[in-house]
Amino acid sequence: MTAVLRILLRRVALLVPLLLGIVLFVFLVMRFSDVDPASAFFQGANPTPRQLHDFRAEHGLLDPLPVRYAAFVADLLHGDLGTSALTRAPVIDQVTTALPLTLQLTFLGLGIAVVLALLGGVTAAIHRDRLPDQIIRVVSLTGVAAPGFWLALLMIQYLAVDLGWFPTGGYINPADSFTGWLRTMALPACALSLPVAAQLTRIVRTAVVEELDKDYVRTAVGSGLPPRVVVGRNVLRNALINPLTVLGLRVGYLLGGAVVIETIFSLPGMGKLMIDAVKNGDPAVVQGVVLTTAAGFVVVNLVIDVLYLLVNPRLRDAPR
C-alpha cells in the first residue's frame, strides 16, 4: 500500500464522523424549527387534530429524538431524503433534477476563477511593483469588495439589457444547444466567480513572489534556464499549495453563492429549489438541499486534499 493511498484512506475515514455530525446538525435544526412537517403536509387543507396526530405517528414524529435520528440516518443510507410536502414527490427526485445545473454553474465559475487567478497572480508577481502589478492589485482589490449579486445585476443591466449580448435569465440544456447553454451560463458563472478570482489572484501573487525570492530560483536562472521554464516547472508548482487550500474553502462560497445567483438569473438549480421550498414551507426539500450541498462541499475538499498531495510530494513522505 503506497503512502498516498494510506493518506487517502485516513482522510476518507475522517469523513464518516464529519458527515454524521453534519447530518445530526441539520436534523436538530430542522426538528427545533418552527416548521411542523405535519402542518406543512396538510397546508391549505384545514386538517383535524386527529389527522395531524395520525400523520405524526405514521411518520415517527412522536418517537424520541434518538430513535428519529437513527431512522433518519437509515433513510439517508438508502437514498431517501423524504417526501415534499408541496408536490408529494420524493425529494431525491427534485434534488437530482436541480443538482446538475448547480454543479455546472459551480464548476464553470470555479474554472473561470482559477484561470483568471493564475493569469493575474503570476503576471503580477513577475512584474512586481511595476505597472501591471499595480493594475492587477487594484482590480483584484475591487473584485474582493464587490458582492456577487451586485455584479450580477450590473451584468444584466449593461450586457444583457443595454447591449443584448446575453439573455437576462433562463436556462438551455447543453444537449439541446451548447452555444445556447454557454450564453445562458456565461453571466451567472462570471458573477459567481469574479469575487473568488480576485481573492485567489492576491493569494497566488503573494505565493509566487515568495517562491521567486528563494535561492533555487536564482540558481536555476543563473545556470541558464529560461525564466518561463523555471516559473512553469518549479515556482508555480510550489506556489500552488496555499492557493489550493483557499480554493477548497472558496468552493463552499461558490455553492452558497449559487443560491442567490440562480434566483437572480431564474436558473432551476439547487439554489432556486431551496428558495422556493423556504417560501412555500417545505421542510423536507430544504433539508435535502442543505444535506446535499454540505456533502458536496466535503467531497470537493477531499479532492482538494488529493491535489494537495499531487502538487507537493513532500507531504506524502511527511510522518503521519
PDB file of C-alpha atoms in Angstrom:
ATOM      1  CA  MET A   1       0.000   0.000   0.000  1.00  0.00           C
ATOM      2  CA  THR A   2       1.513   3.288  -1.093  1.00  0.00           C
ATOM      3  CA  ALA A   3       1.859   6.307   1.164  1.00  0.00           C
ATOM      4  CA  VAL A   4      -0.649   8.243  -0.940  1.00  0.00           C
ATOM      5  CA  LEU A   5      -3.267   5.504  -0.608  1.00  0.00           C
ATOM      6  CA  ARG A   6      -2.770   5.316   3.157  1.00  0.00           C
ATOM      7  CA  ILE A   7      -3.229   9.066   3.468  1.00  0.00           C
ATOM      8  CA  LEU A   8      -6.366   8.981   1.305  1.00  0.00           C
ATOM      9  CA  LEU A   9      -7.877   6.129   3.319  1.00  0.00           C
ATOM     10  CA  ARG A  10      -7.187   8.078   6.504  1.00  0.00           C
ATOM     11  CA  ARG A  11      -8.881  11.169   5.065  1.00  0.00           C
ATOM     12  CA  VAL A  12     -11.893   9.145   3.917  1.00  0.00           C
ATOM     13  CA  ALA A  13     -12.200   7.572   7.363  1.00  0.00           C
ATOM     14  CA  LEU A  14     -12.290  11.057   8.885  1.00  0.00           C
ATOM     15  CA  LEU A  15     -15.160  11.993   6.590  1.00  0.00           C
ATOM     16  CA  VAL A  16     -17.517   9.496   8.209  1.00  0.00           C
ATOM     17  CA  PRO A  17     -17.817  11.242  11.618  1.00  0.00           C
ATOM     18  CA  LEU A  18     -17.809  14.606   9.834  1.00  0.00           C
ATOM     19  CA  LEU A  19     -20.767  13.641   7.657  1.00  0.00           C
ATOM     20  CA  LEU A  20     -22.599  12.157  10.643  1.00  0.00           C
ATOM     21  CA  GLY A  21     -22.045  15.419  12.505  1.00  0.00           C
ATOM     22  CA  ILE A  22     -23.435  17.413   9.576  1.00  0.00           C
ATOM     23  CA  VAL A  23     -26.469  15.135   9.413  1.00  0.00           C
ATOM     24  CA  LEU A  24     -27.011  15.494  13.170  1.00  0.00           C
ATOM     25  CA  PHE A  25     -26.750  19.287  12.990  1.00  0.00           C
ATOM     26  CA  VAL A  26     -29.227  19.560  10.110  1.00  0.00           C
ATOM     27  CA  PHE A  27     -31.550  17.072  11.816  1.00  0.00           C
ATOM     28  CA  LEU A  28     -31.610  19.053  15.064  1.00  0.00           C
ATOM     29  CA  VAL A  29     -32.019  22.426  13.350  1.00  0.00           C
ATOM     30  CA  MET A  30     -34.975  21.195  11.329  1.00  0.00           C
ATOM     31  CA  ARG A  31     -36.592  19.448  14.306  1.00  0.00           C
ATOM     32  CA  PHE A  32     -36.365  22.516  16.537  1.00  0.00           C
ATOM     33  CA  SER A  33     -37.515  24.938  13.856  1.00  0.00           C
ATOM     34  CA  ASP A  34     -40.987  26.448  13.790  1.00  0.00           C
ATOM     35  CA  VAL A  35     -41.953  24.444  10.703  1.00  0.00           C
ATOM     36  CA  ASP A  36     -44.152  21.460  11.511  1.00  0.00           C
ATOM     37  CA  PRO A  37     -43.896  18.699   8.863  1.00  0.00           C
ATOM     38  CA  ALA A  38     -47.477  17.610   9.567  1.00  0.00           C
ATOM     39  CA  SER A  39     -48.892  21.114   9.141  1.00  0.00           C
ATOM     40  CA  ALA A  40     -46.755  21.599   6.016  1.00  0.00           C
ATOM     41  CA  PHE A  41     -48.111  18.369   4.541  1.00  0.00           C
ATOM     42  CA  PHE A  42     -51.723  19.429   5.087  1.00  0.00           C
ATOM     43  CA  GLN A  43     -51.213  23.107   4.280  1.00  0.00           C
ATOM     44  CA  GLY A  44     -54.399  24.659   2.932  1.00  0.00           C
ATOM     45  CA  ALA A  45     -56.488  21.574   3.781  1.00  0.00           C
ATOM     46  CA  ASN A  46     -57.595  22.510   7.347  1.00  0.00           C
ATOM     47  CA  PRO A  47     -56.738  19.110   8.893  1.00  0.00           C
ATOM     48  CA  THR A  48     -58.307  17.958  12.119  1.00  0.00           C
ATOM     49  CA  PRO A  49     -56.156  17.372  15.221  1.00  0.00           C
ATOM     50  CA  ARG A  50     -56.742  13.643  14.727  1.00  0.00           C
ATOM     51  CA  GLN A  51     -55.348  13.782  11.177  1.00  0.00           C
ATOM     52  CA  LEU A  52     -52.274  15.674  12.367  1.00  0.00           C
ATOM     53  CA  HIS A  53     -51.725  13.143  15.165  1.00  0.00           C
ATOM     54  CA  ASP A  54     -52.106  10.188  12.794  1.00  0.00           C
ATOM     55  CA  PHE A  55     -49.643  11.736  10.340  1.00  0.00           C
ATOM     56  CA  ARG A  56     -47.068  12.318  13.085  1.00  0.00           C
ATOM     57  CA  ALA A  57     -47.489   8.770  14.392  1.00  0.00           C
ATOM     58  CA  GLU A  58     -47.217   7.247  10.898  1.00  0.00           C
ATOM     59  CA  HIS A  59     -44.014   9.139  10.102  1.00  0.00           C
ATOM     60  CA  GLY A  60     -42.369   8.607  13.500  1.00  0.00           C
ATOM     61  CA  LEU A  61     -42.606  12.262  14.533  1.00  0.00           C
ATOM     62  CA  LEU A  62     -43.779  11.251  18.004  1.00  0.00           C
ATOM     63  CA  ASP A  63     -40.784   8.983  18.669  1.00  0.00           C
ATOM     64  CA  PRO A  64     -37.870  10.127  20.885  1.00  0.00           C
ATOM     65  CA  LEU A  65     -35.206  12.166  19.114  1.00  0.00           C
ATOM     66  CA  PRO A  66     -32.522   9.421  19.177  1.00  0.00           C
ATOM     67  CA  VAL A  67     -34.939   6.986  17.517  1.00  0.00           C
ATOM     68  CA  ARG A  68     -35.900   9.558  14.920  1.00  0.00           C
ATOM     69  CA  TYR A  69     -32.251  10.367  14.208  1.00  0.00           C
ATOM     70  CA  ALA A  70     -31.391   6.681  13.745  1.00  0.00           C
ATOM     71  CA  ALA A  71     -34.331   6.286  11.350  1.00  0.00           C
ATOM     72  CA  PHE A  72     -33.287   9.462   9.539  1.00  0.00           C
ATOM     73  CA  VAL A  73     -29.725   8.187   9.026  1.00  0.00           C
ATOM     74  CA  ALA A  74     -31.059   4.801   7.867  1.00  0.00           C
ATOM     75  CA  ASP A  75     -33.254   6.523   5.286  1.00  0.00           C
ATOM     76  CA  LEU A  76     -30.304   8.584   4.063  1.00  0.00           C
ATOM     77  CA  LEU A  77     -28.206   5.455   3.607  1.00  0.00           C
ATOM     78  CA  HIS A  78     -30.975   4.140   1.340  1.00  0.00           C
ATOM     79  CA  GLY A  79     -31.073   7.390  -0.637  1.00  0.00           C
ATOM     80  CA  ASP A  80     -34.335   8.575   0.911  1.00  0.00           C
ATOM     81  CA  LEU A  81     -34.388  12.328   1.592  1.00  0.00           C
ATOM     82  CA  GLY A  82     -38.084  12.359   2.464  1.00  0.00           C
ATOM     83  CA  THR A  83     -41.185  13.496   0.600  1.00  0.00           C
ATOM     84  CA  SER A  84     -42.008  17.023  -0.496  1.00  0.00           C
ATOM     85  CA  ALA A  85     -44.990  18.452   1.373  1.00  0.00           C
ATOM     86  CA  LEU A  86     -45.874  20.572  -1.648  1.00  0.00           C
ATOM     87  CA  THR A  87     -45.577  18.162  -4.588  1.00  0.00           C
ATOM     88  CA  ARG A  88     -45.870  14.845  -2.683  1.00  0.00           C
ATOM     89  CA  ALA A  89     -42.875  13.691  -4.752  1.00  0.00           C
ATOM     90  CA  PRO A  90     -39.655  12.193  -3.330  1.00  0.00           C
ATOM     91  CA  VAL A  91     -37.155  14.933  -2.508  1.00  0.00           C
ATOM     92  CA  ILE A  92     -34.359  12.912  -4.093  1.00  0.00           C
ATOM     93  CA  ASP A  93     -36.076  13.302  -7.486  1.00  0.00           C
ATOM     94  CA  GLN A  94     -36.169  17.095  -7.171  1.00  0.00           C
ATOM     95  CA  VAL A  95     -32.562  17.205  -5.964  1.00  0.00           C
ATOM     96  CA  THR A  96     -31.261  15.026  -8.805  1.00  0.00           C
ATOM     97  CA  THR A  97     -33.105  17.254 -11.284  1.00  0.00           C
ATOM     98  CA  ALA A  98     -31.730  20.525  -9.886  1.00  0.00           C
ATOM     99  CA  LEU A  99     -28.227  19.354  -8.885  1.00  0.00           C
ATOM    100  CA  PRO A 100     -26.700  19.047 -12.404  1.00  0.00           C
ATOM    101  CA  LEU A 101     -27.367  22.720 -13.155  1.00  0.00           C
ATOM    102  CA  THR A 102     -25.836  23.863  -9.862  1.00  0.00           C
ATOM    103  CA  LEU A 103     -22.781  21.690 -10.497  1.00  0.00           C
ATOM    104  CA  GLN A 104     -22.447  23.152 -13.985  1.00  0.00           C
ATOM    105  CA  LEU A 105     -22.650  26.682 -12.605  1.00  0.00           C
ATOM    106  CA  THR A 106     -20.271  25.967  -9.715  1.00  0.00           C
ATOM    107  CA  PHE A 107     -17.551  24.256 -11.712  1.00  0.00           C
ATOM    108  CA  LEU A 108     -17.806  26.657 -14.636  1.00  0.00           C
ATOM    109  CA  GLY A 109     -17.387  29.504 -12.145  1.00  0.00           C
ATOM    110  CA  LEU A 110     -14.544  27.623 -10.463  1.00  0.00           C
ATOM    111  CA  GLY A 111     -12.761  27.146 -13.781  1.00  0.00           C
ATOM    112  CA  ILE A 112     -13.087  30.841 -14.645  1.00  0.00           C
ATOM    113  CA  ALA A 113     -11.832  31.831 -11.191  1.00  0.00           C
ATOM    114  CA  VAL A 114      -8.780  29.531 -11.380  1.00  0.00           C
ATOM    115  CA  VAL A 115      -7.771  30.684 -14.875  1.00  0.00           C
ATOM    116  CA  LEU A 116      -8.125  34.376 -14.009  1.00  0.00           C
ATOM    117  CA  ALA A 117      -6.298  33.925 -10.700  1.00  0.00           C
ATOM    118  CA  LEU A 118      -3.355  32.105 -12.272  1.00  0.00           C
ATOM    119  CA  LEU A 119      -3.014  34.591 -15.113  1.00  0.00           C
ATOM    120  CA  GLY A 120      -3.401  37.628 -12.881  1.00  0.00           C
ATOM    121  CA  GLY A 121      -1.393  36.355  -9.920  1.00  0.00           C
ATOM    122  CA  VAL A 122       1.590  35.096 -11.916  1.00  0.00           C
ATOM    123  CA  THR A 123       1.657  38.205 -14.114  1.00  0.00           C
ATOM    124  CA  ALA A 124       1.568  40.488 -11.071  1.00  0.00           C
ATOM    125  CA  ALA A 125       4.326  38.529  -9.330  1.00  0.00           C
ATOM    126  CA  ILE A 126       6.634  38.543 -12.376  1.00  0.00           C
ATOM    127  CA  HIS A 127       6.122  42.308 -12.814  1.00  0.00           C
ATOM    128  CA  ARG A 128       6.324  43.000  -9.097  1.00  0.00           C
ATOM    129  CA  ASP A 129       5.883  46.686  -8.116  1.00  0.00           C
ATOM    130  CA  ARG A 130       5.614  47.728 -11.753  1.00  0.00           C
ATOM    131  CA  LEU A 131       2.585  48.987 -13.671  1.00  0.00           C
ATOM    132  CA  PRO A 132       0.999  45.590 -14.496  1.00  0.00           C
ATOM    133  CA  ASP A 133       1.307  44.586 -10.838  1.00  0.00           C
ATOM    134  CA  GLN A 134      -0.272  47.828  -9.646  1.00  0.00           C
ATOM    135  CA  ILE A 135      -3.190  47.499 -12.071  1.00  0.00           C
ATOM    136  CA  ILE A 136      -3.856  43.874 -11.152  1.00  0.00           C
ATOM    137  CA  ARG A 137      -3.710  44.646  -7.436  1.00  0.00           C
ATOM    138  CA  VAL A 138      -6.227  47.483  -7.781  1.00  0.00           C
ATOM    139  CA  VAL A 139      -8.565  45.361  -9.920  1.00  0.00           C
ATOM    140  CA  SER A 140      -8.340  42.377  -7.549  1.00  0.00           C
ATOM    141  CA  LEU A 141      -8.980  44.570  -4.525  1.00  0.00           C
ATOM    142  CA  THR A 142     -12.059  45.992  -6.249  1.00  0.00           C
ATOM    143  CA  GLY A 143     -13.229  42.469  -7.065  1.00  0.00           C
ATOM    144  CA  VAL A 144     -12.854  41.356  -3.455  1.00  0.00           C
ATOM    145  CA  ALA A 145     -15.054  44.246  -2.315  1.00  0.00           C
ATOM    146  CA  ALA A 146     -17.738  43.651  -4.980  1.00  0.00           C
ATOM    147  CA  PRO A 147     -20.500  41.193  -3.932  1.00  0.00           C
ATOM    148  CA  GLY A 148     -21.611  38.646  -6.497  1.00  0.00           C
ATOM    149  CA  PHE A 149     -25.273  39.696  -6.552  1.00  0.00           C
ATOM    150  CA  TRP A 150     -24.274  43.310  -7.316  1.00  0.00           C
ATOM    151  CA  LEU A 151     -22.069  42.165 -10.188  1.00  0.00           C
ATOM    152  CA  ALA A 152     -24.946  40.018 -11.442  1.00  0.00           C
ATOM    153  CA  LEU A 153     -27.319  42.979 -11.521  1.00  0.00           C
ATOM    154  CA  LEU A 154     -24.744  45.168 -13.306  1.00  0.00           C
ATOM    155  CA  MET A 155     -24.115  42.461 -15.908  1.00  0.00           C
ATOM    156  CA  ILE A 156     -27.818  42.023 -16.549  1.00  0.00           C
ATOM    157  CA  GLN A 157     -28.302  45.784 -16.982  1.00  0.00           C
ATOM    158  CA  TYR A 158     -25.331  46.533 -19.230  1.00  0.00           C
ATOM    159  CA  LEU A 159     -24.507  43.255 -21.030  1.00  0.00           C
ATOM    160  CA  ALA A 160     -27.988  41.768 -21.325  1.00  0.00           C
ATOM    161  CA  VAL A 161     -30.479  44.665 -21.382  1.00  0.00           C
ATOM    162  CA  ASP A 162     -28.457  47.518 -22.906  1.00  0.00           C
ATOM    163  CA  LEU A 163     -26.188  45.594 -25.286  1.00  0.00           C
ATOM    164  CA  GLY A 164     -28.259  42.445 -25.751  1.00  0.00           C
ATOM    165  CA  TRP A 165     -25.212  40.187 -25.843  1.00  0.00           C
ATOM    166  CA  PHE A 166     -26.620  37.691 -23.347  1.00  0.00           C
ATOM    167  CA  PRO A 167     -30.098  36.659 -22.148  1.00  0.00           C
ATOM    168  CA  THR A 168     -31.308  38.162 -18.883  1.00  0.00           C
ATOM    169  CA  GLY A 169     -32.101  34.718 -17.462  1.00  0.00           C
ATOM    170  CA  GLY A 170     -33.334  31.229 -18.178  1.00  0.00           C
ATOM    171  CA  TYR A 171     -31.512  28.009 -18.952  1.00  0.00           C
ATOM    172  CA  ILE A 172     -30.830  25.966 -22.068  1.00  0.00           C
ATOM    173  CA  ASN A 173     -29.696  22.359 -21.725  1.00  0.00           C
ATOM    174  CA  PRO A 174     -26.257  21.791 -23.319  1.00  0.00           C
ATOM    175  CA  ALA A 175     -27.652  18.670 -25.009  1.00  0.00           C
ATOM    176  CA  ASP A 176     -30.106  20.882 -26.905  1.00  0.00           C
ATOM    177  CA  SER A 177     -27.714  23.712 -27.758  1.00  0.00           C
ATOM    178  CA  PHE A 178     -24.180  24.042 -26.433  1.00  0.00           C
ATOM    179  CA  THR A 179     -23.924  27.618 -27.695  1.00  0.00           C
ATOM    180  CA  GLY A 180     -27.221  28.485 -26.036  1.00  0.00           C
ATOM    181  CA  TRP A 181     -26.027  26.867 -22.810  1.00  0.00           C
ATOM    182  CA  LEU A 182     -22.861  28.978 -22.859  1.00  0.00           C
ATOM    183  CA  ARG A 183     -24.873  32.173 -23.412  1.00  0.00           C
ATOM    184  CA  THR A 184     -27.241  31.412 -20.529  1.00  0.00           C
ATOM    185  CA  MET A 185     -24.453  30.355 -18.159  1.00  0.00           C
ATOM    186  CA  ALA A 186     -21.828  32.992 -19.003  1.00  0.00           C
ATOM    187  CA  LEU A 187     -23.189  35.857 -16.897  1.00  0.00           C
ATOM    188  CA  PRO A 188     -24.143  33.743 -13.843  1.00  0.00           C
ATOM    189  CA  ALA A 189     -20.761  31.983 -13.861  1.00  0.00           C
ATOM    190  CA  CYS A 190     -18.849  35.269 -14.170  1.00  0.00           C
ATOM    191  CA  ALA A 191     -20.883  36.954 -11.435  1.00  0.00           C
ATOM    192  CA  LEU A 192     -20.255  33.968  -9.173  1.00  0.00           C
ATOM    193  CA  SER A 193     -16.556  33.581  -9.975  1.00  0.00           C
ATOM    194  CA  LEU A 194     -15.164  37.125 -10.107  1.00  0.00           C
ATOM    195  CA  PRO A 195     -15.023  37.728  -6.309  1.00  0.00           C
ATOM    196  CA  VAL A 196     -13.331  34.329  -5.886  1.00  0.00           C
ATOM    197  CA  ALA A 197     -10.921  35.059  -8.736  1.00  0.00           C
ATOM    198  CA  ALA A 198      -9.998  38.384  -7.114  1.00  0.00           C
ATOM    199  CA  GLN A 199      -9.219  36.731  -3.766  1.00  0.00           C
ATOM    200  CA  LEU A 200      -7.226  33.916  -5.363  1.00  0.00           C
ATOM    201  CA  THR A 201      -5.261  36.370  -7.522  1.00  0.00           C
ATOM    202  CA  ARG A 202      -3.912  38.131  -4.445  1.00  0.00           C
ATOM    203  CA  ILE A 203      -3.011  34.801  -2.818  1.00  0.00           C
ATOM    204  CA  VAL A 204      -1.327  33.448  -5.966  1.00  0.00           C
ATOM    205  CA  ARG A 205       0.665  36.662  -6.346  1.00  0.00           C
ATOM    206  CA  THR A 206       1.933  36.504  -2.764  1.00  0.00           C
ATOM    207  CA  ALA A 207       2.832  32.801  -3.053  1.00  0.00           C
ATOM    208  CA  VAL A 208       4.680  33.258  -6.366  1.00  0.00           C
ATOM    209  CA  VAL A 209       6.574  36.302  -5.060  1.00  0.00           C
ATOM    210  CA  GLU A 210       7.754  34.281  -2.067  1.00  0.00           C
ATOM    211  CA  GLU A 211       8.977  31.492  -4.350  1.00  0.00           C
ATOM    212  CA  LEU A 212      10.724  33.875  -6.735  1.00  0.00           C
ATOM    213  CA  ASP A 213      12.797  35.215  -3.830  1.00  0.00           C
ATOM    214  CA  LYS A 214      14.197  31.774  -2.959  1.00  0.00           C
ATOM    215  CA  ASP A 215      17.750  30.733  -3.743  1.00  0.00           C
ATOM    216  CA  TYR A 216      16.892  27.835  -6.038  1.00  0.00           C
ATOM    217  CA  VAL A 217      15.172  30.224  -8.464  1.00  0.00           C
ATOM    218  CA  ARG A 218      18.227  32.483  -8.698  1.00  0.00           C
ATOM    219  CA  THR A 219      20.442  29.425  -9.123  1.00  0.00           C
ATOM    220  CA  ALA A 220      18.245  27.983 -11.887  1.00  0.00           C
ATOM    221  CA  VAL A 221      18.070  31.277 -13.789  1.00  0.00           C
ATOM    222  CA  GLY A 222      21.804  31.854 -13.294  1.00  0.00           C
ATOM    223  CA  SER A 223      22.577  28.451 -14.754  1.00  0.00           C
ATOM    224  CA  GLY A 224      20.911  29.451 -17.995  1.00  0.00           C
ATOM    225  CA  LEU A 225      17.374  28.069 -17.690  1.00  0.00           C
ATOM    226  CA  PRO A 226      14.738  30.345 -19.270  1.00  0.00           C
ATOM    227  CA  PRO A 227      12.688  32.162 -16.620  1.00  0.00           C
ATOM    228  CA  ARG A 228       9.417  30.854 -18.067  1.00  0.00           C
ATOM    229  CA  VAL A 229      10.634  27.279 -17.621  1.00  0.00           C
ATOM    230  CA  VAL A 230      11.655  27.925 -14.013  1.00  0.00           C
ATOM    231  CA  VAL A 231       8.313  29.575 -13.254  1.00  0.00           C
ATOM    232  CA  GLY A 232       6.251  26.916 -15.035  1.00  0.00           C
ATOM    233  CA  ARG A 233       8.007  23.813 -13.722  1.00  0.00           C
ATOM    234  CA  ASN A 234       9.155  24.793 -10.249  1.00  0.00           C
ATOM    235  CA  VAL A 235       7.874  28.108  -8.952  1.00  0.00           C
ATOM    236  CA  LEU A 236       4.241  27.656  -9.879  1.00  0.00           C
ATOM    237  CA  ARG A 237       4.054  24.092  -8.580  1.00  0.00           C
ATOM    238  CA  ASN A 238       5.495  25.042  -5.190  1.00  0.00           C
ATOM    239  CA  ALA A 239       3.428  28.221  -5.000  1.00  0.00           C
ATOM    240  CA  LEU A 240       0.105  26.434  -5.615  1.00  0.00           C
ATOM    241  CA  ILE A 241      -0.016  24.848  -2.153  1.00  0.00           C
ATOM    242  CA  ASN A 242      -1.527  27.802  -0.283  1.00  0.00           C
ATOM    243  CA  PRO A 243      -3.949  28.756  -3.097  1.00  0.00           C
ATOM    244  CA  LEU A 244      -5.213  25.158  -3.191  1.00  0.00           C
ATOM    245  CA  THR A 245      -6.083  25.344   0.500  1.00  0.00           C
ATOM    246  CA  VAL A 246      -8.037  28.542  -0.021  1.00  0.00           C
ATOM    247  CA  LEU A 247      -9.653  27.122  -3.161  1.00  0.00           C
ATOM    248  CA  GLY A 248     -11.207  24.301  -1.132  1.00  0.00           C
ATOM    249  CA  LEU A 249     -12.817  26.841   1.178  1.00  0.00           C
ATOM    250  CA  ARG A 250     -13.969  29.014  -1.718  1.00  0.00           C
ATOM    251  CA  VAL A 251     -15.919  26.105  -3.208  1.00  0.00           C
ATOM    252  CA  GLY A 252     -18.277  26.477  -0.251  1.00  0.00           C
ATOM    253  CA  TYR A 253     -18.729  30.134  -1.201  1.00  0.00           C
ATOM    254  CA  LEU A 254     -19.491  29.144  -4.787  1.00  0.00           C
ATOM    255  CA  LEU A 255     -22.098  26.593  -3.701  1.00  0.00           C
ATOM    256  CA  GLY A 256     -23.669  29.063  -1.285  1.00  0.00           C
ATOM    257  CA  GLY A 257     -23.495  31.940  -3.735  1.00  0.00           C
ATOM    258  CA  ALA A 258     -25.302  29.842  -6.317  1.00  0.00           C
ATOM    259  CA  VAL A 259     -28.467  30.235  -4.203  1.00  0.00           C
ATOM    260  CA  VAL A 260     -28.598  33.977  -4.887  1.00  0.00           C
ATOM    261  CA  ILE A 261     -27.213  33.862  -8.439  1.00  0.00           C
ATOM    262  CA  GLU A 262     -29.669  31.179  -9.559  1.00  0.00           C
ATOM    263  CA  THR A 263     -32.549  33.212  -8.179  1.00  0.00           C
ATOM    264  CA  ILE A 264     -31.405  36.384  -9.964  1.00  0.00           C
ATOM    265  CA  PHE A 265     -30.992  34.607 -13.316  1.00  0.00           C
ATOM    266  CA  SER A 266     -34.047  32.306 -12.899  1.00  0.00           C
ATOM    267  CA  LEU A 267     -31.939  29.151 -13.145  1.00  0.00           C
ATOM    268  CA  PRO A 268     -33.752  25.990 -11.953  1.00  0.00           C
ATOM    269  CA  GLY A 269     -30.911  24.737  -9.768  1.00  0.00           C
ATOM    270  CA  MET A 270     -30.453  23.855  -6.105  1.00  0.00           C
ATOM    271  CA  GLY A 271     -30.492  27.485  -5.009  1.00  0.00           C
ATOM    272  CA  LYS A 272     -33.847  28.249  -6.586  1.00  0.00           C
ATOM    273  CA  LEU A 273     -35.181  24.929  -5.281  1.00  0.00           C
ATOM    274  CA  MET A 274     -34.236  25.914  -1.733  1.00  0.00           C
ATOM    275  CA  ILE A 275     -35.636  29.445  -2.030  1.00  0.00           C
ATOM    276  CA  ASP A 276     -38.948  28.090  -3.322  1.00  0.00           C
ATOM    277  CA  ALA A 277     -39.039  25.487  -0.558  1.00  0.00           C
ATOM    278  CA  VAL A 278     -38.449  28.113   2.133  1.00  0.00           C
ATOM    279  CA  LYS A 279     -41.150  30.386   0.702  1.00  0.00           C
ATOM    280  CA  ASN A 280     -43.645  27.520   0.416  1.00  0.00           C
ATOM    281  CA  GLY A 281     -42.852  25.976   3.816  1.00  0.00           C
ATOM    282  CA  ASP A 282     -41.497  22.651   2.505  1.00  0.00           C
ATOM    283  CA  PRO A 283     -39.062  21.450   5.228  1.00  0.00           C
ATOM    284  CA  ALA A 284     -38.143  18.140   3.595  1.00  0.00           C
ATOM    285  CA  VAL A 285     -36.867  19.874   0.458  1.00  0.00           C
ATOM    286  CA  VAL A 286     -34.902  22.445   2.478  1.00  0.00           C
ATOM    287  CA  GLN A 287     -33.349  19.624   4.476  1.00  0.00           C
ATOM    288  CA  GLY A 288     -32.484  17.648   1.346  1.00  0.00           C
ATOM    289  CA  VAL A 289     -30.847  20.618  -0.383  1.00  0.00           C
ATOM    290  CA  VAL A 290     -28.773  21.534   2.695  1.00  0.00           C
ATOM    291  CA  LEU A 291     -27.558  17.959   3.189  1.00  0.00           C
ATOM    292  CA  THR A 292     -26.677  17.518  -0.484  1.00  0.00           C
ATOM    293  CA  THR A 293     -24.794  20.827  -0.588  1.00  0.00           C
ATOM    294  CA  ALA A 294     -22.887  20.031   2.610  1.00  0.00           C
ATOM    295  CA  ALA A 295     -21.946  16.566   1.354  1.00  0.00           C
ATOM    296  CA  GLY A 296     -20.760  18.078  -1.932  1.00  0.00           C
ATOM    297  CA  PHE A 297     -18.589  20.568  -0.070  1.00  0.00           C
ATOM    298  CA  VAL A 298     -16.978  17.751   1.926  1.00  0.00           C
ATOM    299  CA  VAL A 299     -16.307  15.678  -1.201  1.00  0.00           C
ATOM    300  CA  VAL A 300     -14.780  18.651  -3.032  1.00  0.00           C
ATOM    301  CA  ASN A 301     -12.415  19.269  -0.130  1.00  0.00           C
ATOM    302  CA  LEU A 302     -11.365  15.625  -0.289  1.00  0.00           C
ATOM    303  CA  VAL A 303     -10.497  16.180  -3.959  1.00  0.00           C
ATOM    304  CA  ILE A 304      -8.522  19.285  -2.949  1.00  0.00           C
ATOM    305  CA  ASP A 305      -6.586  17.123  -0.468  1.00  0.00           C
ATOM    306  CA  VAL A 306      -5.700  14.749  -3.313  1.00  0.00           C
ATOM    307  CA  LEU A 307      -4.488  17.654  -5.459  1.00  0.00           C
ATOM    308  CA  TYR A 308      -2.522  18.881  -2.445  1.00  0.00           C
ATOM    309  CA  LEU A 309      -0.632  15.590  -2.367  1.00  0.00           C
ATOM    310  CA  LEU A 310      -0.004  15.641  -6.108  1.00  0.00           C
ATOM    311  CA  VAL A 311       1.325  19.199  -6.086  1.00  0.00           C
ATOM    312  CA  ASN A 312       3.551  18.770  -3.023  1.00  0.00           C
ATOM    313  CA  PRO A 313       5.286  15.351  -2.962  1.00  0.00           C
ATOM    314  CA  ARG A 314       6.965  16.240   0.338  1.00  0.00           C
ATOM    315  CA  LEU A 315       3.607  15.811   2.093  1.00  0.00           C
ATOM    316  CA  ARG A 316       3.500  12.167   1.013  1.00  0.00           C
ATOM    317  CA  ASP A 317       6.762  11.429   2.821  1.00  0.00           C
ATOM    318  CA  ALA A 318       5.979  13.504   5.898  1.00  0.00           C
ATOM    319  CA  PRO A 319       5.471  11.492   9.107  1.00  0.00           C
ATOM    320  CA  ARG A 320       1.803  10.935   9.900  1.00  0.00           C
TER     321      ARG A 320
END
